[in-house]
XYZ file of C-alpha atoms in Angstrom:
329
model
C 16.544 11.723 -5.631
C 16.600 14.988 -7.129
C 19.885 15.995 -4.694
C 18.391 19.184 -3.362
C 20.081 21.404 -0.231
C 17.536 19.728 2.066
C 16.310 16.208 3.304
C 12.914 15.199 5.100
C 12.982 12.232 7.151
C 9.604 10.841 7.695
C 10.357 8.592 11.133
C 7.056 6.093 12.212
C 7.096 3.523 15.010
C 8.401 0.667 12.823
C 7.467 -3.036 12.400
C 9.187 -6.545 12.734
C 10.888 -7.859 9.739
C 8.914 -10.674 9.277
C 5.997 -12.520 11.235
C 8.218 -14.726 12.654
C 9.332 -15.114 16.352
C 12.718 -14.421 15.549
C 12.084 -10.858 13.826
C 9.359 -10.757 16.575
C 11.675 -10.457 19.532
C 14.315 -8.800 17.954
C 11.652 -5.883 17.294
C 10.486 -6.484 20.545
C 13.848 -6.307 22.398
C 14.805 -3.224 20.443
C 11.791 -0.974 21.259
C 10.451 -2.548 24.921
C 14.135 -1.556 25.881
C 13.832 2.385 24.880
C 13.565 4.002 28.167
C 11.306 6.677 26.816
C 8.771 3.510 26.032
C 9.256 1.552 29.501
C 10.309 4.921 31.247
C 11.506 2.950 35.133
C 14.770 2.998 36.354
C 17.549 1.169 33.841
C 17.915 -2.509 36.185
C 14.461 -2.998 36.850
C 13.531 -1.923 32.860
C 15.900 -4.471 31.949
C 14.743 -7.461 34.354
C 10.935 -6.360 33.089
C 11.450 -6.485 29.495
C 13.843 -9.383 28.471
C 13.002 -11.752 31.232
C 9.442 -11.090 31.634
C 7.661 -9.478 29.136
C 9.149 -10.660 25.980
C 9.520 -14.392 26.738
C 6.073 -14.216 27.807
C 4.841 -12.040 24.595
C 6.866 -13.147 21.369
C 4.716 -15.806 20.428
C 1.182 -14.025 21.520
C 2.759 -11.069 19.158
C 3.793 -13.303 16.270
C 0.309 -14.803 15.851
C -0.720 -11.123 15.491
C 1.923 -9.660 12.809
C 0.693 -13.467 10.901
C -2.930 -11.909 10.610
C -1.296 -8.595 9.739
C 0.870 -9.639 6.746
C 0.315 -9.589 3.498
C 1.907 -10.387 0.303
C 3.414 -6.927 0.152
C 4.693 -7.346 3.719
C 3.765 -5.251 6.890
C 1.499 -2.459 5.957
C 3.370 0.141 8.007
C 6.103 -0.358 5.965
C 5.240 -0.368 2.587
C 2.614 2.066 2.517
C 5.629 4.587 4.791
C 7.279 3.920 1.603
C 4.182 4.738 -0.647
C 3.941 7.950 1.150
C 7.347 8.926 0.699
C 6.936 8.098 -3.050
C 3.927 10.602 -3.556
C 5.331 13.202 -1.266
C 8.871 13.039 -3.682
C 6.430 13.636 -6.412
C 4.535 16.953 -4.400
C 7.557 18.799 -3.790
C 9.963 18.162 -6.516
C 13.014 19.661 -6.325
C 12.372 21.422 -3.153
C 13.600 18.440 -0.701
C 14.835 15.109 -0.586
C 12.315 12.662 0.916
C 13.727 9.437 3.310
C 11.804 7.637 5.430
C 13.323 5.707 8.513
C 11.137 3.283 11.376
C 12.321 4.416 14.561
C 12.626 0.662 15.467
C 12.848 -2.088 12.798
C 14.446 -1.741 8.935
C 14.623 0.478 6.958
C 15.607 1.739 10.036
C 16.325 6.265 10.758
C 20.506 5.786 11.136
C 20.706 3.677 7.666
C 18.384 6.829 6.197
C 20.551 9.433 8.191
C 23.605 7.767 6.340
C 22.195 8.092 3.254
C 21.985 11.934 3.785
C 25.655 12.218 5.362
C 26.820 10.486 2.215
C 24.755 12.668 -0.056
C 25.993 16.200 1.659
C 22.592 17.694 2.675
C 23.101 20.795 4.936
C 19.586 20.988 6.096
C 17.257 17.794 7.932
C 13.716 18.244 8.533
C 12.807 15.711 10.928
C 9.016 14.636 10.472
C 7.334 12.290 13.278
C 4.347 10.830 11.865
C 2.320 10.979 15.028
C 0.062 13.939 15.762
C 0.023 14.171 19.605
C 3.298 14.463 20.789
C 4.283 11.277 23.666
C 7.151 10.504 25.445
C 7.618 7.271 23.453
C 6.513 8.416 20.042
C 7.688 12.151 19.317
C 10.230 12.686 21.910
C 12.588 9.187 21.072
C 12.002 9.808 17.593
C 13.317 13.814 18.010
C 16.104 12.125 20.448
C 17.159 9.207 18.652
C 18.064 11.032 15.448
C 19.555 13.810 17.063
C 21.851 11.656 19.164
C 22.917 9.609 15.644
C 23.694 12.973 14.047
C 26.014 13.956 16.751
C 27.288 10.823 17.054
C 28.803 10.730 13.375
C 29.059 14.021 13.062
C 26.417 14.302 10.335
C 27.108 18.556 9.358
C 23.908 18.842 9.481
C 20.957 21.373 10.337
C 17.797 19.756 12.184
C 14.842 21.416 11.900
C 11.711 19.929 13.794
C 8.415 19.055 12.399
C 6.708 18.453 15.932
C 2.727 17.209 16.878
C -0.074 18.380 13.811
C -2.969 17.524 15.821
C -4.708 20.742 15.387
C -3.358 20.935 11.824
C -6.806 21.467 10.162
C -5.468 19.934 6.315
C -4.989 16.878 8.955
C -8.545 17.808 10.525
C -9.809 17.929 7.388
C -8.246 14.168 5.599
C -9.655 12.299 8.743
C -12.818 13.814 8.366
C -13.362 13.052 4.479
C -11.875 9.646 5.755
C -14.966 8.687 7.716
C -17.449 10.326 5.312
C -16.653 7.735 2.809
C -18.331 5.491 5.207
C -21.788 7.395 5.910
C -21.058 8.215 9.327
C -25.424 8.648 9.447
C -25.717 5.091 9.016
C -24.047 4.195 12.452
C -25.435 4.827 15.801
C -22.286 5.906 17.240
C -18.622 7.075 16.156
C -15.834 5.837 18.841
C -12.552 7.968 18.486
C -9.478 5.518 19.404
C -6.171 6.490 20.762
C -3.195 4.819 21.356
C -2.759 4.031 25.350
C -0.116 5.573 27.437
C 0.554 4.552 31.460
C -1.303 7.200 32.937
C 2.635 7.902 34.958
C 3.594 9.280 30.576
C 0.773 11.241 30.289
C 2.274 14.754 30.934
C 6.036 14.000 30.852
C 7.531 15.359 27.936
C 6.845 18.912 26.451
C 6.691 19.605 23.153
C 8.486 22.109 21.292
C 4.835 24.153 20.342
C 3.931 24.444 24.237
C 4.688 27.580 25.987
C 6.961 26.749 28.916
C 5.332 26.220 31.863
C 2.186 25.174 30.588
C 0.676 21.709 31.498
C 0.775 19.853 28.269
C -0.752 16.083 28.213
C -1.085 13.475 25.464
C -4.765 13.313 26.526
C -5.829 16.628 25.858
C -4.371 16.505 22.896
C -6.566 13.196 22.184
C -9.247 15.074 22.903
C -9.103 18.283 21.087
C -8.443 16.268 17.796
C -11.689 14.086 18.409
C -13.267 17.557 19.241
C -11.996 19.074 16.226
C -12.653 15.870 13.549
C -16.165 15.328 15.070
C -16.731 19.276 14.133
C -15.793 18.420 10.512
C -17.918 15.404 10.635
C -21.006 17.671 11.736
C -20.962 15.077 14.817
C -23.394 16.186 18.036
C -22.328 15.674 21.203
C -24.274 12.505 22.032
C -23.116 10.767 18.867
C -19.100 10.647 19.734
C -16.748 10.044 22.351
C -13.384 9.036 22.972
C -11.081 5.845 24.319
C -7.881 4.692 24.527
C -6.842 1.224 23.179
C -3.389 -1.099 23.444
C -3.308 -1.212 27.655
C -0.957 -3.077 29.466
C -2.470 -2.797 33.071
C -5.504 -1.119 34.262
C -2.893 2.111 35.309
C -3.106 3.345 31.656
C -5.588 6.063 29.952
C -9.020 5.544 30.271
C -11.709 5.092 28.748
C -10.623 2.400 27.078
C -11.844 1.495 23.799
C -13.185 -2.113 24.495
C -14.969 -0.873 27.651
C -16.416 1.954 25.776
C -17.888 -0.491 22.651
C -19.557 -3.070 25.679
C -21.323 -0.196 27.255
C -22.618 1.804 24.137
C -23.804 -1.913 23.298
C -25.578 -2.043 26.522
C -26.858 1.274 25.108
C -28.559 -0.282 22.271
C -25.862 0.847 19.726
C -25.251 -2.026 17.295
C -23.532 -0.236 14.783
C -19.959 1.830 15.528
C -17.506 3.446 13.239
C -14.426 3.963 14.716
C -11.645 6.327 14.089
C -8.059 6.254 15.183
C -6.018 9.440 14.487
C -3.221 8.833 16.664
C -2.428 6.984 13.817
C -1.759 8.089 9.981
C -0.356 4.528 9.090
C -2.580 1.454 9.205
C -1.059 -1.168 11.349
C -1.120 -4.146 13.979
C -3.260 -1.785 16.170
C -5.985 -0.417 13.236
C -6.329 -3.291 11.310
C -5.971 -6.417 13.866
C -6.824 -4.643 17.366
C -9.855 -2.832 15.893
C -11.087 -3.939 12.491
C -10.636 -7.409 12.882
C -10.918 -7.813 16.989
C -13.175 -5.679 18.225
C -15.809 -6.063 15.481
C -15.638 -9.973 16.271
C -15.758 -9.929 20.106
C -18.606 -6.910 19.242
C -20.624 -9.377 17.207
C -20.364 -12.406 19.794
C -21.593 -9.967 22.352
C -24.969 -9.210 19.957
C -23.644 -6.106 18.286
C -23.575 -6.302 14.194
C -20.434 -4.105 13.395
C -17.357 -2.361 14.384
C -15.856 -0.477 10.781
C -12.681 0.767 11.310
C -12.297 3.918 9.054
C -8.916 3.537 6.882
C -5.833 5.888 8.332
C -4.460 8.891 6.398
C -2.132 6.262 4.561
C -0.976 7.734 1.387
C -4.437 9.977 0.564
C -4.075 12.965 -1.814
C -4.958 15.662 1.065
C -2.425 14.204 3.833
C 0.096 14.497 1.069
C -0.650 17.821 0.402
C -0.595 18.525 4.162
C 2.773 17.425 4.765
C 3.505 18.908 1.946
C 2.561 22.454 3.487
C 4.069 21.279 6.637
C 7.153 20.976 4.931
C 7.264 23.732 2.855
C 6.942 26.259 5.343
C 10.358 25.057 7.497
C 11.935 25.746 3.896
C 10.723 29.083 3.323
């Protein structure tokens, strides 16, 4: 580290240690039990989650993270670490970067202990997820704020909230799916994470005036409506959906519903997008790349492509970069 005044702390959703029940349901335990995730009262979220839903889901999930691994581990994780490399690099001397999983190693307090140990006075606190949620943003925000206070890190937190309409971010999605002839498809399917539909307009974030009806879904849509502008998309030739349900009571479209009917429509070829997420993962590379494009070809369809996420590409770096640099100035 280069020991400047200030530290960035990059915070994404995090990943089990290993692909192996064990690591499985400790990851599991740690983030089904957040009550900004499962947001019902504290008995029944308890009853729910550790007698029900993971008993019933660690082995389901540990076949997944097995198709997910590779040699160099979960890709969450090392390519969060690959990102914090290259954005060290972009700013120099101008901030510290960390980078902490919100759930999982190498977890936010171990990073936040780093930074009480190294004396910085100022923490920007950067969220890697561009719509602000309940139980992305807002227990990210929470969790390290409640650490800091709890060991009385002397500390300044500054916020980096939601980026959605960020247009460097606009822009690196964009470029994204142009490395993949967007022409050559018959239709582009923009993905979003899933919320219960109860989540959708909880939480406000910091950017919304008060009073003002924010949702996760608008956001959703505005950055499909914005990206598909960049693309030079028509409005016939994209729409959005909503993937990772639990029950039917969660955002719709969904994704997979959306893929059988433009199939029905005659469209055998679909690029998909996912820019809730800037980190490849369990729900990029398994739930869409590798599962949808297989139960899409059984059906008659010949493709699903998933386009790549941010990751560590030279234009998201230089967007956080700016992101960053302007909470310093």
């Amino acid at each position: 580290m280069n020991k400047s005044n200030t530290a960035v702390l990059l915070v994404n959703i995090g990943s089990p240690d290993a692909p192996t029940k064990p690591a499985v349901r400790r990851y599991l335990t740690q983030f089904l039990n957040d009550k900004r995730v499962i947001d019902i009262p504290w008995l029944a979220r308890k009853i729910l989650v550790n007698l029900i839903i993971i008993p019933f889901r660690v082995k389901k999930s540990t076949q997944l993270y097995l198709r997910l691994w590779t040699k160099k581990g979960s890709p969450l994780i090392y390519l969060s670490k690959e990102l914090q490399e290259k954005l060290q690099h972009k700013l120099g001397e101008k901030a510290d970067v960390f980078v902490g999983m919100r759930y999982g190693n190498p977890g936010y307090k171990q990073a936040l202990l780093q930074i009480q140990k190294e004396g910085y006075k100022k923490l920007i606190v950067l969220p890697l997820f561009p719509q602000h949620a309940l139980s992305t943003t807002e227990t990210a925000f929470v969790a390290v704020e409640e650490y800091v206070k709890k060991k009385k890190i002397d500390v300044e937190i500054i916020r980096i909230g939601q980026f959605f309409r960020n247009p460097g971010f606009i822009k690196a999605f964009a470029e994204q799916a142009e490395k993949y002839d967007p022409k050559s498809y018959d239709f582009v399917l923009f993905s979003y994470h899933g919320l219960p539909n109860r989540q959708d307009e909880k939480s406000q974030p910091d950017d919304q005036p008060a009073g003002e009806v924010y949702a996760y879904s608008r956001a959703c849509c505005e950055t499909t409506q914005l990206i598909a502008k960049e693309m030079g998309l028509k409005d016939d030739e994209y729409t959005i959906g909503f993937q990772s349900r639990l029950s039917k009571n969660w955002l719709t479209p969904f994704s997979d519903d959306v893929l059988d009917r433009k199939l029905k429509e005659g469209k055998k070829k679909i690029l998909v997008l996912a820019p809730a997420f800037v980190t490849d993962c369990l729900e990029t590379i398994v739930e869409i790349d590798h599962d949808y494009n297989r139960e899409f070809r059984q059906k008659g369809g010949e493709r699903v492509k998933l386009v790549e996420s941010l990751n560590t590409e030279d234009r998201w770096v230089d967007t956080l970069c700016e992101l960053i640099e302007e909470k310093l100035n």
